[in-house]
Amino acid sequence: QKEVEQDPGPLSVPEGAIVSLNCTYSNSAFQYFMWYRQYSRKGPELLMYTYSSGNKEDGRFTAQVDKSSKYISLFIRDSQPSDSATYLCAMKGTGNTGNQFYFGTGTSLTVIP
Amino acid sequence: SAVISQKPSRDICQRGTSLTIQCQVDSQVTMMFWYRQQPGQSLTLIATANQGSEATYESGFVIDKFPISRPNLTFSTLTVSNMSPEDSSIYLCSVWGTGAMGAQYFGPGTRLLVL
């Protein structure tokens, strides 16, 4: 079983739609959760990060962590064509789990004008 | 956040040759990381580059194939040696940001195609 599972998509939505991107994980020791956005031919760009459970909002983006279900989500409201990219989730533990980051395979998103 | 640059941005190489990728950070950092990103796969950590000591390699990666240098706190190189088409990938340099959470920041990547 992979440490992190992410639906690769591709996901195609009309402009203005609400987008939901999700990852599941198996290691209950993960404490830090991140979302990266990667445009074509670019490196991953940190979009959101949260610690433990709960929600975090930043503009049109909301990150949710449900540790009881081992499930994290990224919501994009009022999606724009400029949001078209691959979104990767990542997570990290503490202490004995080491400092290694575990990444999902990425979900490809296209927002159609 | 850290600003990271990589050289070259892309290259096409012949099998059996070697390529050295450079990574420069705009601030001093203790650890730098090298990842490989292949289509449809998650980012794979190759090694952690520590200043003043040998790099720490992950399972499946060896120093003879991926020698790493870390001469100071802002610079590192990764060499892909004796390349084969299976080495075709994007190679990414990354660092930890400052602060309690220490999220990772990535360079723009080096796209490598081995013929």
mmCIF file of C-alpha atoms in Angstrom:
data_model
loop_
_atom_site.group_PDB
_atom_site.id
_atom_site.type_symbol
_atom_site.label_atom_id
_atom_site.label_comp_id
_atom_site.label_asym_id
_atom_site.label_seq_id
_atom_site.Cartn_x
_atom_site.Cartn_y
_atom_site.Cartn_z
ATOM 1 C CA GLN A 1 0.000 0.000 0.000
ATOM 2 C CA LYS A 2 1.325 3.413 -0.921
ATOM 3 C CA GLU A 3 1.841 5.917 1.858
ATOM 4 C CA VAL A 4 -0.178 8.524 -0.035
ATOM 5 C CA GLU A 5 -2.880 7.950 -2.621
ATOM 6 C CA GLN A 6 -4.078 10.656 -4.965
ATOM 7 C CA ASP A 7 -6.467 10.408 -7.877
ATOM 8 C CA PRO A 8 -4.421 11.398 -10.934
ATOM 9 C CA GLY A 9 -7.409 12.740 -12.843
ATOM 10 C CA PRO A 10 -7.328 14.404 -15.270
ATOM 11 C CA LEU A 11 -10.009 16.729 -13.970
ATOM 12 C CA SER A 12 -11.670 19.227 -16.296
ATOM 13 C CA VAL A 13 -14.080 21.885 -15.011
ATOM 14 C CA PRO A 14 -15.691 25.057 -16.376
ATOM 15 C CA GLU A 15 -14.475 28.419 -15.160
ATOM 16 C CA GLY A 16 -16.149 29.428 -11.910
ATOM 17 C CA ALA A 17 -16.695 25.880 -10.687
ATOM 18 C CA ILE A 18 -15.732 24.630 -7.253
ATOM 19 C CA VAL A 19 -12.923 22.093 -7.454
ATOM 20 C CA SER A 20 -12.275 19.408 -4.874
ATOM 21 C CA LEU A 21 -8.927 17.621 -4.820
ATOM 22 C CA ASN A 22 -8.277 14.801 -2.391
ATOM 23 C CA CYS A 23 -5.612 12.530 -0.950
ATOM 24 C CA THR A 24 -5.749 9.629 1.428
ATOM 25 C CA TYR A 25 -2.881 8.315 3.497
ATOM 26 C CA SER A 26 -2.072 5.332 5.632
ATOM 27 C CA ASN A 27 0.417 6.590 8.217
ATOM 28 C CA SER A 28 -1.325 8.008 11.277
ATOM 29 C CA ALA A 29 1.938 9.666 12.339
ATOM 30 C CA PHE A 30 1.676 12.304 9.625
ATOM 31 C CA GLN A 31 1.205 15.705 11.189
ATOM 32 C CA TYR A 32 2.044 18.230 8.479
ATOM 33 C CA PHE A 33 0.019 18.403 5.308
ATOM 34 C CA MET A 34 0.814 20.413 2.216
ATOM 35 C CA TRP A 35 -0.564 21.162 -1.207
ATOM 36 C CA TYR A 36 1.668 22.107 -4.093
ATOM 37 C CA ARG A 37 0.729 23.519 -7.465
ATOM 38 C CA GLN A 38 2.909 22.642 -10.430
ATOM 39 C CA TYR A 39 2.551 24.374 -13.741
ATOM 40 C CA SER A 40 3.838 22.685 -16.848
ATOM 41 C CA ARG A 41 7.628 22.801 -17.064
ATOM 42 C CA LYS A 42 7.934 24.354 -13.598
ATOM 43 C CA GLY A 43 8.857 23.083 -10.149
ATOM 44 C CA PRO A 44 6.173 22.497 -7.489
ATOM 45 C CA GLU A 45 5.074 25.690 -5.745
ATOM 46 C CA LEU A 46 3.879 25.541 -2.146
ATOM 47 C CA LEU A 47 0.212 26.527 -2.057
ATOM 48 C CA MET A 48 -1.071 25.624 1.390
ATOM 49 C CA TYR A 49 0.110 23.843 4.482
ATOM 50 C CA THR A 50 -1.608 22.861 7.665
ATOM 51 C CA TYR A 51 -0.678 21.184 10.880
ATOM 52 C CA SER A 52 -2.823 18.371 12.292
ATOM 53 C CA SER A 53 -6.575 18.471 11.701
ATOM 54 C CA GLY A 54 -8.821 21.315 10.711
ATOM 55 C CA ASN A 55 -9.310 23.833 7.955
ATOM 56 C CA LYS A 56 -7.172 26.586 6.570
ATOM 57 C CA GLU A 57 -8.369 29.204 4.134
ATOM 58 C CA ASP A 58 -6.349 31.450 1.854
ATOM 59 C CA GLY A 59 -8.334 33.430 -0.667
ATOM 60 C CA ARG A 60 -10.087 31.035 -3.021
ATOM 61 C CA PHE A 61 -8.263 28.036 -1.553
ATOM 62 C CA THR A 62 -9.300 25.969 1.462
ATOM 63 C CA ALA A 63 -7.311 23.041 2.821
ATOM 64 C CA GLN A 64 -9.011 20.489 5.039
ATOM 65 C CA VAL A 65 -7.450 17.730 7.086
ATOM 66 C CA ASP A 66 -9.446 14.890 8.630
ATOM 67 C CA LYS A 67 -6.959 12.813 10.570
ATOM 68 C CA SER A 68 -9.597 10.390 11.833
ATOM 69 C CA SER A 69 -10.315 9.386 8.232
ATOM 70 C CA LYS A 70 -6.741 9.941 7.016
ATOM 71 C CA TYR A 71 -8.092 12.188 4.317
ATOM 72 C CA ILE A 72 -7.079 15.634 3.131
ATOM 73 C CA SER A 73 -8.746 17.947 0.635
ATOM 74 C CA LEU A 74 -8.050 21.121 -1.253
ATOM 75 C CA PHE A 75 -11.016 23.181 -2.413
ATOM 76 C CA ILE A 76 -10.711 25.842 -5.072
ATOM 77 C CA ARG A 77 -13.629 28.274 -5.305
ATOM 78 C CA ASP A 78 -14.448 30.297 -8.400
ATOM 79 C CA SER A 79 -11.855 28.379 -10.383
ATOM 80 C CA GLN A 80 -9.931 30.289 -13.034
ATOM 81 C CA PRO A 81 -8.095 29.160 -16.166
ATOM 82 C CA SER A 82 -4.885 30.179 -14.382
ATOM 83 C CA ASP A 83 -5.597 27.415 -11.847
ATOM 84 C CA SER A 84 -4.928 24.845 -14.580
ATOM 85 C CA ALA A 85 -1.991 22.867 -13.244
ATOM 86 C CA THR A 86 -1.079 19.657 -11.493
ATOM 87 C CA TYR A 87 -1.776 19.660 -7.761
ATOM 88 C CA LEU A 88 0.300 17.484 -5.474
ATOM 89 C CA CYS A 89 -0.443 16.676 -1.873
ATOM 90 C CA ALA A 90 2.418 16.046 0.518
ATOM 91 C CA MET A 91 2.718 15.106 4.142
ATOM 92 C CA LYS A 92 5.310 14.677 6.806
ATOM 93 C CA GLY A 93 5.522 13.160 10.221
ATOM 94 C CA THR A 94 7.524 14.054 13.259
ATOM 95 C CA GLY A 95 9.877 12.244 15.573
ATOM 96 C CA ASN A 96 10.411 8.635 14.630
ATOM 97 C CA THR A 97 8.742 9.003 11.280
ATOM 98 C CA GLY A 98 11.679 11.122 10.268
ATOM 99 C CA ASN A 99 11.789 14.195 8.162
ATOM 100 C CA GLN A 100 10.886 12.606 4.882
ATOM 101 C CA PHE A 101 8.085 14.107 2.854
ATOM 102 C CA TYR A 102 5.621 11.782 1.167
ATOM 103 C CA PHE A 103 4.013 12.986 -2.039
ATOM 104 C CA GLY A 104 0.945 12.014 -3.977
ATOM 105 C CA THR A 105 1.265 11.423 -7.698
ATOM 106 C CA GLY A 106 -0.568 14.659 -8.496
ATOM 107 C CA THR A 107 -3.976 15.518 -9.971
ATOM 108 C CA SER A 108 -4.043 17.276 -13.319
ATOM 109 C CA LEU A 109 -6.633 20.065 -13.397
ATOM 110 C CA THR A 110 -7.857 21.998 -16.425
ATOM 111 C CA VAL A 111 -10.212 24.963 -15.997
ATOM 112 C CA ILE A 112 -12.012 25.707 -19.233
ATOM 113 C CA PRO A 113 -12.835 29.353 -19.955
ATOM 114 C CA SER B 1 10.325 31.214 1.296
ATOM 115 C CA ALA B 2 13.601 30.447 -0.465
ATOM 116 C CA VAL B 3 14.429 31.280 -4.073
ATOM 117 C CA ILE B 4 16.054 28.348 -5.803
ATOM 118 C CA SER B 5 17.613 28.240 -9.241
ATOM 119 C CA GLN B 6 18.792 25.238 -11.212
ATOM 120 C CA LYS B 7 21.056 24.801 -14.206
ATOM 121 C CA PRO B 8 20.570 23.552 -16.827
ATOM 122 C CA SER B 9 16.821 23.861 -17.178
ATOM 123 C CA ARG B 10 16.811 21.036 -19.692
ATOM 124 C CA ASP B 11 19.218 18.850 -21.612
ATOM 125 C CA ILE B 12 19.288 16.027 -24.104
ATOM 126 C CA CYS B 13 22.117 13.577 -23.546
ATOM 127 C CA GLN B 14 23.496 10.450 -25.083
ATOM 128 C CA ARG B 15 23.484 7.205 -23.149
ATOM 129 C CA GLY B 16 26.683 6.482 -21.309
ATOM 130 C CA THR B 17 27.467 10.143 -20.647
ATOM 131 C CA SER B 18 27.109 12.118 -17.416
ATOM 132 C CA LEU B 19 25.321 15.355 -16.591
ATOM 133 C CA THR B 20 25.879 17.623 -13.605
ATOM 134 C CA ILE B 21 22.934 19.665 -12.364
ATOM 135 C CA GLN B 22 23.553 22.742 -10.261
ATOM 136 C CA CYS B 23 21.305 24.121 -7.549
ATOM 137 C CA GLN B 24 21.706 27.578 -6.010
ATOM 138 C CA VAL B 25 19.694 28.924 -3.066
ATOM 139 C CA ASP B 26 19.420 32.575 -2.123
ATOM 140 C CA SER B 27 19.949 31.889 1.583
ATOM 141 C CA GLN B 28 22.009 29.557 3.706
ATOM 142 C CA VAL B 29 20.299 26.258 4.423
ATOM 143 C CA THR B 30 21.435 23.229 6.352
ATOM 144 C CA MET B 31 19.958 20.545 4.164
ATOM 145 C CA MET B 32 19.250 20.410 0.469
ATOM 146 C CA PHE B 33 17.320 17.637 -1.199
ATOM 147 C CA TRP B 34 17.377 16.093 -4.644
ATOM 148 C CA TYR B 35 14.227 14.561 -6.103
ATOM 149 C CA ARG B 36 13.315 12.797 -9.286
ATOM 150 C CA GLN B 37 9.908 13.258 -10.863
ATOM 151 C CA GLN B 38 8.816 10.803 -13.529
ATOM 152 C CA PRO B 39 5.512 11.008 -15.422
ATOM 153 C CA GLY B 40 2.610 9.540 -13.471
ATOM 154 C CA GLN B 41 4.722 8.951 -10.397
ATOM 155 C CA SER B 42 5.123 10.792 -7.148
ATOM 156 C CA LEU B 43 8.227 12.758 -6.347
ATOM 157 C CA THR B 44 10.987 10.380 -5.326
ATOM 158 C CA LEU B 45 13.695 11.504 -2.950
ATOM 159 C CA ILE B 46 17.134 10.620 -4.271
ATOM 160 C CA ALA B 47 19.306 11.959 -1.472
ATOM 161 C CA THR B 48 19.811 14.608 1.168
ATOM 162 C CA ALA B 49 22.847 16.812 0.673
ATOM 163 C CA ASN B 50 24.473 17.896 3.918
ATOM 164 C CA GLN B 51 27.122 20.560 4.007
ATOM 165 C CA GLY B 52 30.419 19.209 5.284
ATOM 166 C CA SER B 53 29.474 15.544 5.128
ATOM 167 C CA GLU B 54 28.544 12.883 2.623
ATOM 168 C CA ALA B 55 25.082 12.873 1.160
ATOM 169 C CA THR B 56 22.511 10.472 2.530
ATOM 170 C CA TYR B 57 20.975 8.314 -0.180
ATOM 171 C CA GLU B 58 17.547 6.747 -0.204
ATOM 172 C CA SER B 59 16.927 3.113 -0.966
ATOM 173 C CA GLY B 60 17.490 2.388 -4.622
ATOM 174 C CA PHE B 61 19.922 5.251 -5.197
ATOM 175 C CA VAL B 62 23.694 4.962 -4.916
ATOM 176 C CA ILE B 63 26.551 7.400 -4.815
ATOM 177 C CA ASP B 64 28.292 5.951 -7.871
ATOM 178 C CA LYS B 65 25.248 6.669 -10.000
ATOM 179 C CA PHE B 66 24.223 9.979 -8.405
ATOM 180 C CA PRO B 67 27.266 11.651 -6.844
ATOM 181 C CA ILE B 68 26.393 14.812 -4.957
ATOM 182 C CA SER B 69 28.506 17.728 -3.868
ATOM 183 C CA ARG B 70 27.654 20.306 -1.219
ATOM 184 C CA PRO B 71 30.580 22.727 -1.005
ATOM 185 C CA ASN B 72 28.734 25.409 0.987
ATOM 186 C CA LEU B 73 25.374 26.299 2.516
ATOM 187 C CA THR B 74 23.873 27.773 -0.650
ATOM 188 C CA PHE B 75 24.974 25.395 -3.402
ATOM 189 C CA SER B 76 24.784 21.746 -4.391
ATOM 190 C CA THR B 77 25.297 19.636 -7.483
ATOM 191 C CA LEU B 78 23.822 16.315 -8.543
ATOM 192 C CA THR B 79 25.540 14.273 -11.239
ATOM 193 C CA VAL B 80 23.644 11.641 -13.174
ATOM 194 C CA SER B 81 26.360 9.225 -14.276
ATOM 195 C CA ASN B 82 26.551 6.701 -17.092
ATOM 196 C CA MET B 83 23.085 7.667 -18.200
ATOM 197 C CA SER B 84 20.520 5.377 -19.767
ATOM 198 C CA PRO B 85 17.080 6.217 -21.187
ATOM 199 C CA GLU B 86 15.576 5.158 -17.838
ATOM 200 C CA ASP B 87 17.221 8.228 -16.305
ATOM 201 C CA SER B 88 15.035 10.503 -18.407
ATOM 202 C CA SER B 89 13.140 12.508 -15.837
ATOM 203 C CA ILE B 90 12.767 15.861 -14.134
ATOM 204 C CA TYR B 91 15.319 16.412 -11.387
ATOM 205 C CA LEU B 92 14.367 18.830 -8.645
ATOM 206 C CA CYS B 93 16.357 20.508 -5.943
ATOM 207 C CA SER B 94 14.558 21.527 -2.770
ATOM 208 C CA VAL B 95 15.158 23.044 0.646
ATOM 209 C CA TRP B 96 13.221 23.372 3.840
ATOM 210 C CA GLY B 97 11.788 26.757 4.615
ATOM 211 C CA THR B 98 12.272 28.474 7.923
ATOM 212 C CA GLY B 99 9.702 28.363 10.662
ATOM 213 C CA ALA B 100 8.242 25.634 12.829
ATOM 214 C CA MET B 101 6.536 23.700 10.097
ATOM 215 C CA GLY B 102 9.424 23.681 7.668
ATOM 216 C CA ALA B 103 7.565 23.221 4.410
ATOM 217 C CA GLN B 104 9.667 22.318 1.393
ATOM 218 C CA TYR B 105 10.397 24.673 -1.453
ATOM 219 C CA PHE B 106 11.437 23.494 -4.889
ATOM 220 C CA GLY B 107 13.582 24.748 -7.698
ATOM 221 C CA PRO B 108 12.231 24.927 -11.259
ATOM 222 C CA GLY B 109 13.646 21.525 -12.145
ATOM 223 C CA THR B 110 15.954 20.135 -14.800
ATOM 224 C CA ARG B 111 14.325 18.183 -17.604
ATOM 225 C CA LEU B 112 16.621 15.430 -18.767
ATOM 226 C CA LEU B 113 16.114 13.308 -21.858
ATOM 227 C CA VAL B 114 18.542 10.482 -22.483
ATOM 228 C CA LEU B 115 18.654 9.038 -25.974
#
